[in-house]
PDB file of C-alpha atoms in Angstrom:
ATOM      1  CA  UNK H 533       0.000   0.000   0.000  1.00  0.00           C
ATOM      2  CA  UNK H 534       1.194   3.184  -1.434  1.00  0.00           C
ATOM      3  CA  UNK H 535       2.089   6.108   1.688  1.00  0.00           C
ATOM      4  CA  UNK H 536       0.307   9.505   0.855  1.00  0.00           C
ATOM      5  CA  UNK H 537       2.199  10.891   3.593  1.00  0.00           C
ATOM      6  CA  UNK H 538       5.479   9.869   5.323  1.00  0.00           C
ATOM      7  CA  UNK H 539       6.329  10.962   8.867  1.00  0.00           C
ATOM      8  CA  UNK H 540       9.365   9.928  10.626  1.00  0.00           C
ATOM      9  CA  UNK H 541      10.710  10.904  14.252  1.00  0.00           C
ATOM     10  CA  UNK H 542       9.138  14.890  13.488  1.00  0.00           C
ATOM     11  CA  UNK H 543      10.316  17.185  16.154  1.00  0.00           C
ATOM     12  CA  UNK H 544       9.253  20.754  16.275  1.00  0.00           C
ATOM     13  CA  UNK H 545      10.541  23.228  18.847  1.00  0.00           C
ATOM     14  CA  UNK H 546       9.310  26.330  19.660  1.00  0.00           C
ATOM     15  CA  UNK H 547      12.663  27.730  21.327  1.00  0.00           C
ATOM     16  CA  UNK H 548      12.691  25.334  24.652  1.00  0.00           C
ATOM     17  CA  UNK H 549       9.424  23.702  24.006  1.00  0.00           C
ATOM     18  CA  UNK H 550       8.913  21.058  22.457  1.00  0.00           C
ATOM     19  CA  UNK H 551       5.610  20.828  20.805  1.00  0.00           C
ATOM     20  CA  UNK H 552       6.027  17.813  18.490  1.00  0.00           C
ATOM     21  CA  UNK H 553       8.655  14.913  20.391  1.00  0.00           C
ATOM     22  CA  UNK H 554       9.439  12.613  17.622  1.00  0.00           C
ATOM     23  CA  UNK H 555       5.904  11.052  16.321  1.00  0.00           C
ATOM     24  CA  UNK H 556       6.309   9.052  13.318  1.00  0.00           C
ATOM     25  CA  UNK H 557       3.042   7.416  11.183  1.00  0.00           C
ATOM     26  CA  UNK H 558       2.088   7.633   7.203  1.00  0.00           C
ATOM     27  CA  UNK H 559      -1.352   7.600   5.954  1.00  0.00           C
ATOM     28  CA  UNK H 560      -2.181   5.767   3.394  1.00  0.00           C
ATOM     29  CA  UNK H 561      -3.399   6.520   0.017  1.00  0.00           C
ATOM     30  CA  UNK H 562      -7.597   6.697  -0.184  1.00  0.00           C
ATOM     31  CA  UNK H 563      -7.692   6.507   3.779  1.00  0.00           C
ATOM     32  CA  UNK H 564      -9.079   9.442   5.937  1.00  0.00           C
ATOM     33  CA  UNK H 565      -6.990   9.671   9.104  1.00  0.00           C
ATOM     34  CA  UNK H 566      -6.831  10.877  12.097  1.00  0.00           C
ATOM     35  CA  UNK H 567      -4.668  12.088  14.641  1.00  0.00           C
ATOM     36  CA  UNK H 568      -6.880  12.490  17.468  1.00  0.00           C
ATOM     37  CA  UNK H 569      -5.995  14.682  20.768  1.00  0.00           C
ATOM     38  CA  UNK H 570      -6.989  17.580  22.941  1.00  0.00           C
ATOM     39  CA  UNK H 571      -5.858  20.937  22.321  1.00  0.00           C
ATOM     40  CA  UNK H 572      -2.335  21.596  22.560  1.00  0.00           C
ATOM     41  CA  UNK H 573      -1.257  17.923  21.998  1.00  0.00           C
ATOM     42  CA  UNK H 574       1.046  19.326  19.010  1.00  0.00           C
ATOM     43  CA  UNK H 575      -2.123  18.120  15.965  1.00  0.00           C
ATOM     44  CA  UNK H 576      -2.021  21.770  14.092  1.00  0.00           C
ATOM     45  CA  UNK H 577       1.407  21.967  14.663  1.00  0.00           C
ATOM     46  CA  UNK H 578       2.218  18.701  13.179  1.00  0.00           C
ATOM     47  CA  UNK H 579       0.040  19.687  10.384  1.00  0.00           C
ATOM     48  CA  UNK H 580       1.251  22.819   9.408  1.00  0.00           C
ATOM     49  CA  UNK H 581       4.718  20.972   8.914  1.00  0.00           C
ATOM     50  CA  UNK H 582       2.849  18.613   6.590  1.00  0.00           C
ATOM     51  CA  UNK H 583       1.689  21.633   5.285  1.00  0.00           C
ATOM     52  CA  UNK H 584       5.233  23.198   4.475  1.00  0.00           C
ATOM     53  CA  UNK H 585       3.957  26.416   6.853  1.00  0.00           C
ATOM     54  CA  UNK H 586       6.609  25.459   9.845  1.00  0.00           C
ATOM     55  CA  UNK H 587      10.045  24.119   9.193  1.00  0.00           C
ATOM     56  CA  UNK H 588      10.281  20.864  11.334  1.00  0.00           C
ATOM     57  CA  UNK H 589      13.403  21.328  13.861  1.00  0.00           C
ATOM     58  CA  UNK H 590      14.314  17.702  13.051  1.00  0.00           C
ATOM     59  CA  UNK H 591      13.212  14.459  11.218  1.00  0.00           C
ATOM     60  CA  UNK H 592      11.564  14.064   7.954  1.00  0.00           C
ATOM     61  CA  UNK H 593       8.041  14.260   6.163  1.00  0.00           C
ATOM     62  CA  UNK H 594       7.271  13.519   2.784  1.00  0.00           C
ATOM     63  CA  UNK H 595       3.738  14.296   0.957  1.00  0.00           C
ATOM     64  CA  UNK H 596       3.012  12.611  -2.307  1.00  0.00           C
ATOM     65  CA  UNK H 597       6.670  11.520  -2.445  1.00  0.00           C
ATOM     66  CA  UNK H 598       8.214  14.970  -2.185  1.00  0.00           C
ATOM     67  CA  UNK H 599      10.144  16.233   0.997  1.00  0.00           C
ATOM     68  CA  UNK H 600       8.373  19.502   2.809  1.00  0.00           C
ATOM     69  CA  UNK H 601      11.859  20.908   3.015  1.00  0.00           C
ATOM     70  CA  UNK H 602      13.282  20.459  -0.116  1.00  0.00           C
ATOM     71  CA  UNK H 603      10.456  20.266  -2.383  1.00  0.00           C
ATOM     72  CA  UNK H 604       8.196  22.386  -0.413  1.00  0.00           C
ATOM     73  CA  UNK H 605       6.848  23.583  -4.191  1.00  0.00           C
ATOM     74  CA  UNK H 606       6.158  20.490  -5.407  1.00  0.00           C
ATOM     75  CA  UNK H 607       3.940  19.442  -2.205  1.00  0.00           C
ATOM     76  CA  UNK H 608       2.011  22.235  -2.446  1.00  0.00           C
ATOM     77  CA  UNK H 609       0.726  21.061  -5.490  1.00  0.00           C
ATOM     78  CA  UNK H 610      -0.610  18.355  -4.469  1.00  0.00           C
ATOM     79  CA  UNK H 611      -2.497  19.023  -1.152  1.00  0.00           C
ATOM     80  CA  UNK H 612      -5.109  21.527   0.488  1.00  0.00           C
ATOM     81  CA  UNK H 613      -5.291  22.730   3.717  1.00  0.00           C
ATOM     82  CA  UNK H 614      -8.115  24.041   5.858  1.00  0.00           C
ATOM     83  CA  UNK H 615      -6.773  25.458   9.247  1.00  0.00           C
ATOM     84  CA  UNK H 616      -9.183  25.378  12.149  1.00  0.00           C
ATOM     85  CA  UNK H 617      -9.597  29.490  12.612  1.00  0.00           C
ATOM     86  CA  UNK H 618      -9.767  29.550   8.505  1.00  0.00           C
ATOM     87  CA  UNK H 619     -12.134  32.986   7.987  1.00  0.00           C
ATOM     88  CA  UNK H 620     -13.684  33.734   5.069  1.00  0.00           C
ATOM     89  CA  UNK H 621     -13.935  37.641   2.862  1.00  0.00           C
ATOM     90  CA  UNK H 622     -16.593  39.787   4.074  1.00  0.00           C
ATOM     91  CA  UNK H 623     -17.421  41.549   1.419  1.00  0.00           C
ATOM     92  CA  UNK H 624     -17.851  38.734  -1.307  1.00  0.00           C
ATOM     93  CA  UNK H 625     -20.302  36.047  -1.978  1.00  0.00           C
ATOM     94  CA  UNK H 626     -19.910  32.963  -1.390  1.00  0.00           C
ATOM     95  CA  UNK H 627     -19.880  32.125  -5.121  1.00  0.00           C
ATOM     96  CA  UNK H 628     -17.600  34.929  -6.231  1.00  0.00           C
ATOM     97  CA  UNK H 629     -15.092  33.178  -3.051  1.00  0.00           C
ATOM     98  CA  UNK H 630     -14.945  29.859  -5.057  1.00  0.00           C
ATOM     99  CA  UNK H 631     -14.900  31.371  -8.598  1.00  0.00           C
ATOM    100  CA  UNK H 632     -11.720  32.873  -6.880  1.00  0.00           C
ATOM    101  CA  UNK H 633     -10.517  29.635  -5.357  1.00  0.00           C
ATOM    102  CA  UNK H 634     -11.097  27.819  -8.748  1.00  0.00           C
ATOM    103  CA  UNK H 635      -9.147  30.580 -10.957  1.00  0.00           C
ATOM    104  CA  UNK H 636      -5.801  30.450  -8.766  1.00  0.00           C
ATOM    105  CA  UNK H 637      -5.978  27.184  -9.118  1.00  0.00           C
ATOM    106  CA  UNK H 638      -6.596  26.242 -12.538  1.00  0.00           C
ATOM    107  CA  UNK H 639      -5.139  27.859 -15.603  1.00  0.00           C
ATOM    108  CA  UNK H 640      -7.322  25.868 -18.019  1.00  0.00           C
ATOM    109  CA  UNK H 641     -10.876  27.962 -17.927  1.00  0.00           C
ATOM    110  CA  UNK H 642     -12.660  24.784 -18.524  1.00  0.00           C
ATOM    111  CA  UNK H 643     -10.871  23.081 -15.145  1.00  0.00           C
ATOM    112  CA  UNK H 644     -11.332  26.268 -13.229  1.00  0.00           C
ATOM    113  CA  UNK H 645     -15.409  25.921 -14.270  1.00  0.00           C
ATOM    114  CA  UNK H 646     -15.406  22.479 -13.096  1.00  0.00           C
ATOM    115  CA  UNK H 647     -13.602  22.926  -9.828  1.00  0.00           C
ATOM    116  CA  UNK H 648     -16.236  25.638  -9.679  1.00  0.00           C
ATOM    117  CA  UNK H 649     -19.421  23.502 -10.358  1.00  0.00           C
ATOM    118  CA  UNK H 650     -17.856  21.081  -8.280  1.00  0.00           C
ATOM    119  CA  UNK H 651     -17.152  23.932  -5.199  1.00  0.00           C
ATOM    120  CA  UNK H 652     -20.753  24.770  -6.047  1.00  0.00           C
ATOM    121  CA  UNK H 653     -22.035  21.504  -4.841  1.00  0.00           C
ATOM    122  CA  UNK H 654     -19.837  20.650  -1.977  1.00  0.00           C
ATOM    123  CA  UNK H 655     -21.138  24.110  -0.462  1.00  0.00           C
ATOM    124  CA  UNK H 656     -24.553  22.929   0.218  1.00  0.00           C
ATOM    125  CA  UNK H 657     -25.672  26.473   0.283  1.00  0.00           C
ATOM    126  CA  UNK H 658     -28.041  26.745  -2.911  1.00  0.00           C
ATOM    127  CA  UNK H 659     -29.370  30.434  -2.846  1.00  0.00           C
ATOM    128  CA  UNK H 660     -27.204  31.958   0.219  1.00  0.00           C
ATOM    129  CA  UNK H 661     -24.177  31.348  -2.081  1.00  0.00           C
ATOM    130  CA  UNK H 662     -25.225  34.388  -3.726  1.00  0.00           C
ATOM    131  CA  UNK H 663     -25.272  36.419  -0.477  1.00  0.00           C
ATOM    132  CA  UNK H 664     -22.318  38.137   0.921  1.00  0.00           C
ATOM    133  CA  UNK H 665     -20.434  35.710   3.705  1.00  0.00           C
ATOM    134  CA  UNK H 666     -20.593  38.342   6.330  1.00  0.00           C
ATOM    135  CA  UNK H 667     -24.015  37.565   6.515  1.00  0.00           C
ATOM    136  CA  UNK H 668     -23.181  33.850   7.241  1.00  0.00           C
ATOM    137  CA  UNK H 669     -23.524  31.681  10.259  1.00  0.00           C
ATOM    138  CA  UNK H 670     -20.320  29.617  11.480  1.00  0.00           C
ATOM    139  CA  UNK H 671     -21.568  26.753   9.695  1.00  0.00           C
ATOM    140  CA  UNK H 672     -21.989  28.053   6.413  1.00  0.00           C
ATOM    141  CA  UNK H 673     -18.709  29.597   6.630  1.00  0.00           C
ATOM    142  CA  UNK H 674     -17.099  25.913   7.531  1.00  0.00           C
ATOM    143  CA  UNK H 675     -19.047  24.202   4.731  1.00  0.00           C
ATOM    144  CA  UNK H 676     -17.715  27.289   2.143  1.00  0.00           C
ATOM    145  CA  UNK H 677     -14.055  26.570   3.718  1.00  0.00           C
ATOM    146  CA  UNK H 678     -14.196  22.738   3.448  1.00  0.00           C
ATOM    147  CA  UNK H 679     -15.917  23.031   0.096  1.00  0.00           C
ATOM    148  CA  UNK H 680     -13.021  25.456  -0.672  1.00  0.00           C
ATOM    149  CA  UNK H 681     -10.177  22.827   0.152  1.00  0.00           C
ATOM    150  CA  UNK H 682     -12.473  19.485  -1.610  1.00  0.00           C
ATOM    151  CA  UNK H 683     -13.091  21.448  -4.795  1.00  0.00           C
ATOM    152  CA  UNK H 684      -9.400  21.206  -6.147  1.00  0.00           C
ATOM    153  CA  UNK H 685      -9.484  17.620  -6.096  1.00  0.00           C
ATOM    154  CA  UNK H 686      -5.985  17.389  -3.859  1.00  0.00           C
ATOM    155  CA  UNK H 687      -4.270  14.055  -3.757  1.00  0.00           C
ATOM    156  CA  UNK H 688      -3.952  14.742  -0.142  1.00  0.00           C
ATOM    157  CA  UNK H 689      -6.648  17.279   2.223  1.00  0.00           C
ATOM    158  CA  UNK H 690      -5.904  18.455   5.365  1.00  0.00           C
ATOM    159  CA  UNK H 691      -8.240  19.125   7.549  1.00  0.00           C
ATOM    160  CA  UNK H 692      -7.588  20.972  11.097  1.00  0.00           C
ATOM    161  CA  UNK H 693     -10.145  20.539  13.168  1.00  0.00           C
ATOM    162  CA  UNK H 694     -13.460  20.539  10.782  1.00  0.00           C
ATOM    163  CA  UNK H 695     -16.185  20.277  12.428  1.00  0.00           C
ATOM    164  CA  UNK H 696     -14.982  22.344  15.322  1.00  0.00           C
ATOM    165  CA  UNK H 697     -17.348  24.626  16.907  1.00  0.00           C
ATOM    166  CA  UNK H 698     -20.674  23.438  14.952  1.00  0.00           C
ATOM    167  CA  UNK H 699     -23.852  22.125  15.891  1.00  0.00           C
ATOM    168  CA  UNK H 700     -25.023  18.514  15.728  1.00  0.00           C
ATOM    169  CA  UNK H 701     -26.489  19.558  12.536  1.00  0.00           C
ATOM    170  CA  UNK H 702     -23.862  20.977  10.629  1.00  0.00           C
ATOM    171  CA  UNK H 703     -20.988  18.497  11.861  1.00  0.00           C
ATOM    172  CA  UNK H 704     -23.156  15.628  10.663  1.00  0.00           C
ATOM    173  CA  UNK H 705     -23.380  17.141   7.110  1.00  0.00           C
ATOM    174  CA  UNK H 706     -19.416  17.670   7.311  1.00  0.00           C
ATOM    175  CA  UNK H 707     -18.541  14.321   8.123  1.00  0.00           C
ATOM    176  CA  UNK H 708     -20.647  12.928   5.569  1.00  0.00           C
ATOM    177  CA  UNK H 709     -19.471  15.275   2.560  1.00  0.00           C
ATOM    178  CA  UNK H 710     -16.052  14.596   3.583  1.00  0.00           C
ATOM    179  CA  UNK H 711     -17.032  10.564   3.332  1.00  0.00           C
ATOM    180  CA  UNK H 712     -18.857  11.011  -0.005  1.00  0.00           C
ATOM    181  CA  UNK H 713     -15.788  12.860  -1.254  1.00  0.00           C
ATOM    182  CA  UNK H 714     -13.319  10.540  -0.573  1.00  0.00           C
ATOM    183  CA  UNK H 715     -15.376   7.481  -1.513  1.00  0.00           C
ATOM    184  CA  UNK H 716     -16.076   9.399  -5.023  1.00  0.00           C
ATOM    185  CA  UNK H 717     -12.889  10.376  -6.111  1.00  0.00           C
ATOM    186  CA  UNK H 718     -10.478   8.849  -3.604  1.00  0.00           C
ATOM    187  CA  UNK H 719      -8.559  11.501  -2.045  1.00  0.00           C
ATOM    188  CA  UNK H 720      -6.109  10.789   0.617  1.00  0.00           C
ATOM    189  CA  UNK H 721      -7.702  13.199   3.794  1.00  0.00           C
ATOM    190  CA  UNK H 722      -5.727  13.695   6.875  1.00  0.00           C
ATOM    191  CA  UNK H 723      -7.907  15.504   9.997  1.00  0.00           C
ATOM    192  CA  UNK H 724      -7.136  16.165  13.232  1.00  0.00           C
ATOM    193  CA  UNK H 725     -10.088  16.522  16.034  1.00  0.00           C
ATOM    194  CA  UNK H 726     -10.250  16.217  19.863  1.00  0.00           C
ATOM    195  CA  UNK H 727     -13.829  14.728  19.122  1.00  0.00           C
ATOM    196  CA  UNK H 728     -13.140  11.015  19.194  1.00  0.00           C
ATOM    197  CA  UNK H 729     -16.708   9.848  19.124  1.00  0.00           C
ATOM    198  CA  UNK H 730     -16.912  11.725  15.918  1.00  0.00           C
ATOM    199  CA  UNK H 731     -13.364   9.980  14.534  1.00  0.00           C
ATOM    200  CA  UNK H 732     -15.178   6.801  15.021  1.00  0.00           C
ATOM    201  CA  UNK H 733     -17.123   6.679  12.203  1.00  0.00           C
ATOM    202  CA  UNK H 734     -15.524   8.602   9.897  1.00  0.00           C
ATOM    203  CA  UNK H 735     -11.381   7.372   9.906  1.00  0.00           C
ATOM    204  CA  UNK H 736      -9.842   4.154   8.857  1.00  0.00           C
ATOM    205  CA  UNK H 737      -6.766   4.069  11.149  1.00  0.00           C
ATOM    206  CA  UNK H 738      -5.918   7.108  13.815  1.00  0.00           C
ATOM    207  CA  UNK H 739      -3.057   8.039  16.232  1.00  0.00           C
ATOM    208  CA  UNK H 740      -4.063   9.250  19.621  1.00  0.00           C
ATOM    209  CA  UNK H 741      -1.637  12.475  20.395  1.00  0.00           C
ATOM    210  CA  UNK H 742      -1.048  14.029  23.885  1.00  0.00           C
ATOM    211  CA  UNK H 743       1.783  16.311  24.857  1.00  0.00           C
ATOM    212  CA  UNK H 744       3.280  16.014  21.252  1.00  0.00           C
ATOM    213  CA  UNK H 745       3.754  12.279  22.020  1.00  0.00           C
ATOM    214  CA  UNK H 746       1.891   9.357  19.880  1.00  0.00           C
ATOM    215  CA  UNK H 747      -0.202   7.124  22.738  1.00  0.00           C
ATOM    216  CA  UNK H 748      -0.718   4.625  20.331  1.00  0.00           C
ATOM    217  CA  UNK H 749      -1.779   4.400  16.355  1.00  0.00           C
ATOM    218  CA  UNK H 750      -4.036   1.723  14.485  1.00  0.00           C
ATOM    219  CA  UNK H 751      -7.349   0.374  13.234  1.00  0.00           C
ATOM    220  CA  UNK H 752     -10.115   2.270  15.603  1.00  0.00           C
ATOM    221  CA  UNK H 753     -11.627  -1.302  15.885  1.00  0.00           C
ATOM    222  CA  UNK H 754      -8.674  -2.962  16.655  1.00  0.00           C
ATOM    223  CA  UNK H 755      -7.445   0.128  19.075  1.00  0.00           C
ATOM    224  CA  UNK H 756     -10.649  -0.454  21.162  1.00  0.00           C
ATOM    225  CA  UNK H 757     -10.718  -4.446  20.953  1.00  0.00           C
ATOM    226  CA  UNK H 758      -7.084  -4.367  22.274  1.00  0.00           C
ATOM    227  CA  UNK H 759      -7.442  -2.336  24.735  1.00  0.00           C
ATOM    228  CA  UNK H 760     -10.669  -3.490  26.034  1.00  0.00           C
ATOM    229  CA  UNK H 761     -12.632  -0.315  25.738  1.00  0.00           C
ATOM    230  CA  UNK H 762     -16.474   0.927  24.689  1.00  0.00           C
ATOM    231  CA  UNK H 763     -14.789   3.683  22.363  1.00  0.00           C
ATOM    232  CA  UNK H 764     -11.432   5.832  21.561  1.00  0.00           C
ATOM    233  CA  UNK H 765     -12.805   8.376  24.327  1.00  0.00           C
ATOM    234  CA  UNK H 766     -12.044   5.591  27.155  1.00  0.00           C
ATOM    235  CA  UNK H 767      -9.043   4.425  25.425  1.00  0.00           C
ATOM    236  CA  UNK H 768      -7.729   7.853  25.335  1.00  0.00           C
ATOM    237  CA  UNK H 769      -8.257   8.404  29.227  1.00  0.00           C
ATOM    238  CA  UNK H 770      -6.875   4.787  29.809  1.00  0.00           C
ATOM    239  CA  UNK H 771      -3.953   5.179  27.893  1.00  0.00           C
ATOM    240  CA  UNK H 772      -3.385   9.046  30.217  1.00  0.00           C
ATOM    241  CA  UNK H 773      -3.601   7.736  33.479  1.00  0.00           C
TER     242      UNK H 773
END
């Protein structure tokens, strides 16, 4: 099985802390992912190194085959990243936001207006696309964002965080684009969350993180089967005490 992305013994340091203490763990093409912690376990951190937005202070990462030092270029190419505080323009529509999107992206105009169709979809948002996003609620902003980041077709997504903040309603309809999307056209999607009962049912394999330290990493079936636990939620406090 082919690795989408290759970590190995990633430290980051932010002067004397360490915020990342060695974690290694690749994720698999087609798989969604998780590393799964509670805030400040080192997740965004770890993922803006994937994301070649923080130099790692040692170790190695490779996305798509391509180093994030080195070849920083060539793995932006290939991915998309939604940050957890990702904001949207004011003073635009929603529509005119992805038109955007799908014009930096693609210099072919018939690419760029089927990224856009595709955006279009994704969004959910039939009529209130047309409406300025200062007029949105938090969900509609995360379901422009993570249309956003899906519409480029990325080998790999990365997703900080996506449901964070949003009602039952809204995180449902998340998950389950996200799902759709990957079953569809069989993107590789890393996503971090410190929801585990939601990482239940929507990753293939996921790493618990705390204190920049892996806990443990597998199948969530096997994880909780091993360990003896209802869920990743009692595995998680197991595995901290």
């Amino acid at each position: 099985m082919q690795a989408s992305v290759e970590v190995k013994d990633l430290v980051k340091s932010y002067g004397s802390f360490l915020a990342v203490k060695g974690i290694s763990f690749n994720v698999f093409d087609g798989e969604i992912y998780g590393l799964v912690g509670p805030n400040g376990a080192g997740k965004t951190t770890t993922f803006r190194v994937i994301a070649t937005l923080l130099m790692p202070t040692s170790g190695s990462v490779k996305v798509c085959g391509y180093d994030v030092v080195r070849e920083a270029n060539k793995v932006r190419k290939c991915i998309s990243y939604l940050p957890e505080e990702a904001g949207v323009y004011r003073n635009i529509t929603g529509y005119e936001f992805l038109k955007l999107i799908a014009k930096t992206y693609f210099k072919s105009s018939k690419d760029a207006e089927e990224a856009l169709e595709l955006g279009i979809k994704l969004s959910g948002l039939n009529e209130r696309l047309y409406d300025k996003m200062k007029s949105y609620s938090r969900g509609m902003k995360r379901r422009i964002q993570v249309a956003r980041t899906l519409m480029v077709r990325p080998r790999v997504a990365i997703l900080d965080e996506p449901t964070a903040g949003l009602d039952v309603s809204y995180s449902y309809s998340i998950r389950e684009l996200i799902k759709d999307f990957v079953k569809q056209y069989g993107i590789t999607v890393l996503l971090s969350s410190h929801n585990m009962h939601e990482v239940e049912g929507l990753c293939n394999r996921v790493a618990l993180i705390s204190s920049g330290q892996i806990l443990v990493e597998g199948y969530v079936s096997e994880l909780i089967k091993e360990h003896g636990v209802r869920n990743l939620e009692e595995l998680f406090i197991k595995l901290v005490r």
